[in-house]
Short mmCIF file of C-alpha atoms in Angstrom, two decimals:
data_model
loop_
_atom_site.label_atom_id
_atom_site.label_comp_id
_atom_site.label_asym_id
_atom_site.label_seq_id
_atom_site.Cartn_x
_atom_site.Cartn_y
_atom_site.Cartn_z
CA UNK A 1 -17.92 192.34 26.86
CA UNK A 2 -18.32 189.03 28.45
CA UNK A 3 -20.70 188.01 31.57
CA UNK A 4 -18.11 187.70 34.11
CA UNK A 5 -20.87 185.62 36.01
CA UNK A 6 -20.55 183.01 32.95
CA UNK A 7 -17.06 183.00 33.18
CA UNK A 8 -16.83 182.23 36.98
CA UNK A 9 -19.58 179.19 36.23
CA UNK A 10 -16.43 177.35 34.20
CA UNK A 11 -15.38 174.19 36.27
CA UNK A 12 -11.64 175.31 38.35
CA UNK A 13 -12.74 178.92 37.87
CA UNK A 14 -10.69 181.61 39.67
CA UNK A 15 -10.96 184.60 38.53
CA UNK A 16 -13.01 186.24 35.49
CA UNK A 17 -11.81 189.51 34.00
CA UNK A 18 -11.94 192.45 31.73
CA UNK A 19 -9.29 194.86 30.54
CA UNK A 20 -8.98 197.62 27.37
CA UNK A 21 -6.35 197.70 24.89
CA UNK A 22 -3.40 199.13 27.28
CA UNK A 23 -3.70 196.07 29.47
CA UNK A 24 -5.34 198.23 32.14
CA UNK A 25 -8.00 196.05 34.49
CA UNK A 26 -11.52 197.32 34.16
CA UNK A 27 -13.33 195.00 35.94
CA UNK A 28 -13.13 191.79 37.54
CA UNK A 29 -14.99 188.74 39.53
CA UNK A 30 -12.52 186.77 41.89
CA UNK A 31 -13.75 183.29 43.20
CA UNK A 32 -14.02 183.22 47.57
CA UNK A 33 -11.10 181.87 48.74
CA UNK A 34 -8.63 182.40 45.77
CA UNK A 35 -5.22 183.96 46.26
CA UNK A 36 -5.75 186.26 43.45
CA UNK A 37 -6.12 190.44 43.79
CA UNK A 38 -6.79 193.08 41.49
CA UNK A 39 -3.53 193.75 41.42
CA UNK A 40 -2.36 190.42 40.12
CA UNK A 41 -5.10 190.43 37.82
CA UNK A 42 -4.00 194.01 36.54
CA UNK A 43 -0.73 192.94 35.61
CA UNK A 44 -1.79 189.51 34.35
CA UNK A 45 -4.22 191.65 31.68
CA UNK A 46 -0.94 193.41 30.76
CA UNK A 47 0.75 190.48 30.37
CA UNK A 48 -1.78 189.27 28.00
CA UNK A 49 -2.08 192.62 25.63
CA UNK A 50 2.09 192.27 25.69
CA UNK A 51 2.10 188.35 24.47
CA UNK A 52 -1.12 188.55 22.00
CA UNK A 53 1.16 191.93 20.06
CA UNK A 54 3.97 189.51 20.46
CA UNK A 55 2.53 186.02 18.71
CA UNK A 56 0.82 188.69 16.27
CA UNK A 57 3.55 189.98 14.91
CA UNK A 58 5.03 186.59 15.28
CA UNK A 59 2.03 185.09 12.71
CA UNK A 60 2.32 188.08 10.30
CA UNK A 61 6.15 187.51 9.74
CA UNK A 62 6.07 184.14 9.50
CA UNK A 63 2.67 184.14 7.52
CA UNK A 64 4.81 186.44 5.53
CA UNK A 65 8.15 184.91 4.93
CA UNK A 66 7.12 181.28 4.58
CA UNK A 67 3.93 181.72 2.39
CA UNK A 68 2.17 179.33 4.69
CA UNK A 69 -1.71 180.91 6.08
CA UNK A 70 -3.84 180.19 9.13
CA UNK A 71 -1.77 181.74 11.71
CA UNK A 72 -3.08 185.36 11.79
CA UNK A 73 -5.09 187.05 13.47
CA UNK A 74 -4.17 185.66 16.62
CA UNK A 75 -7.83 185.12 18.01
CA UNK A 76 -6.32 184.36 21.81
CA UNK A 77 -4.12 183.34 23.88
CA UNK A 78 -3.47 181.10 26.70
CA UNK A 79 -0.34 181.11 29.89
CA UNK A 80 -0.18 177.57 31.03
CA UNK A 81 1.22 178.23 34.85
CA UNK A 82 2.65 175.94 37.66
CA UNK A 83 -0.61 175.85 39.40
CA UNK A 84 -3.34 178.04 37.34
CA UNK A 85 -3.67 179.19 33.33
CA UNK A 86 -4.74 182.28 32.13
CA UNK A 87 -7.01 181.80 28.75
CA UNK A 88 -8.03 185.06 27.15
CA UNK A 89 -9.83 186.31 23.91
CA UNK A 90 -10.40 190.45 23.10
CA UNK A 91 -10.52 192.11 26.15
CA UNK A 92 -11.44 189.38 28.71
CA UNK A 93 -10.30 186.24 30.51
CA UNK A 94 -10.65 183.48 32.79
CA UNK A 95 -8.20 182.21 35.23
CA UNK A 96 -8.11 178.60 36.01
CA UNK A 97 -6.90 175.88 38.22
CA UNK A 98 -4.57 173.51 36.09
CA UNK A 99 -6.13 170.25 37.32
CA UNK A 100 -9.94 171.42 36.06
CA UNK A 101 -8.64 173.15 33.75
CA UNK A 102 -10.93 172.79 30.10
CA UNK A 103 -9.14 175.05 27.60
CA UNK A 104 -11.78 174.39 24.58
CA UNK A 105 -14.81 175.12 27.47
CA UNK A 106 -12.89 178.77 28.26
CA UNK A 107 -12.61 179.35 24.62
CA UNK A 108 -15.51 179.16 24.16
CA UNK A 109 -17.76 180.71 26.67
CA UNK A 110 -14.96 183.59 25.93
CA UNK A 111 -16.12 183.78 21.84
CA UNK A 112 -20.04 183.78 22.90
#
């Protein structure tokens, strides 16, 4: 499991957060001031478990039926929003405002 503490140091951080395989929120650090809840964080995690199955299955089939390789395992996944993006690997993420955004930067600190 990641530091959450690490997480929250990433430039336009929001919100840090960890969640099990159902989606279900298991803990969380939310930056002063942000508009963000458990709650929202809750169903974001679910969100994420629901579109990482999806573009898995999506990689196998078309790993699959077009012979081509590199697409599986799906090692993350990212939601590009209006005003914040979710970037997640395993069981944690990082929510971040748009315009400080640094996708490689989350990435990362989320794979140490």
């Amino acid at each position: 499991m990641n530091d959450l503490s690490k997480l929250m140091q990433l430039d336009g951080a929001l919100a840090a957060f960890c969640f099990n395989d159902r989606g279900e929120l298991a803990e969380h650090n939310i930056a002063e001031g942000s508009n963000l809840d458990a709650e929202v964080l809750d169903l974001l995690a679910h969100v994420l478990v629901a579109n990482t199955a999806i573009a898995t299955m999506q990689a196998r089939g078309w790993e699959k039926m077009t012979g081509q390789s590199g697409f599986y395992p799906i090692e993350g996944f990212t939601m590009v929003g209006f005003d914040w993006s979710a970037v997640a690997r395993g069981n944690c993420g990082v929510v971040l405002k748009n315009e400080q955004a640094d996708y490689e930067a989350a990435f990362a600190a989320l794979s140490a």
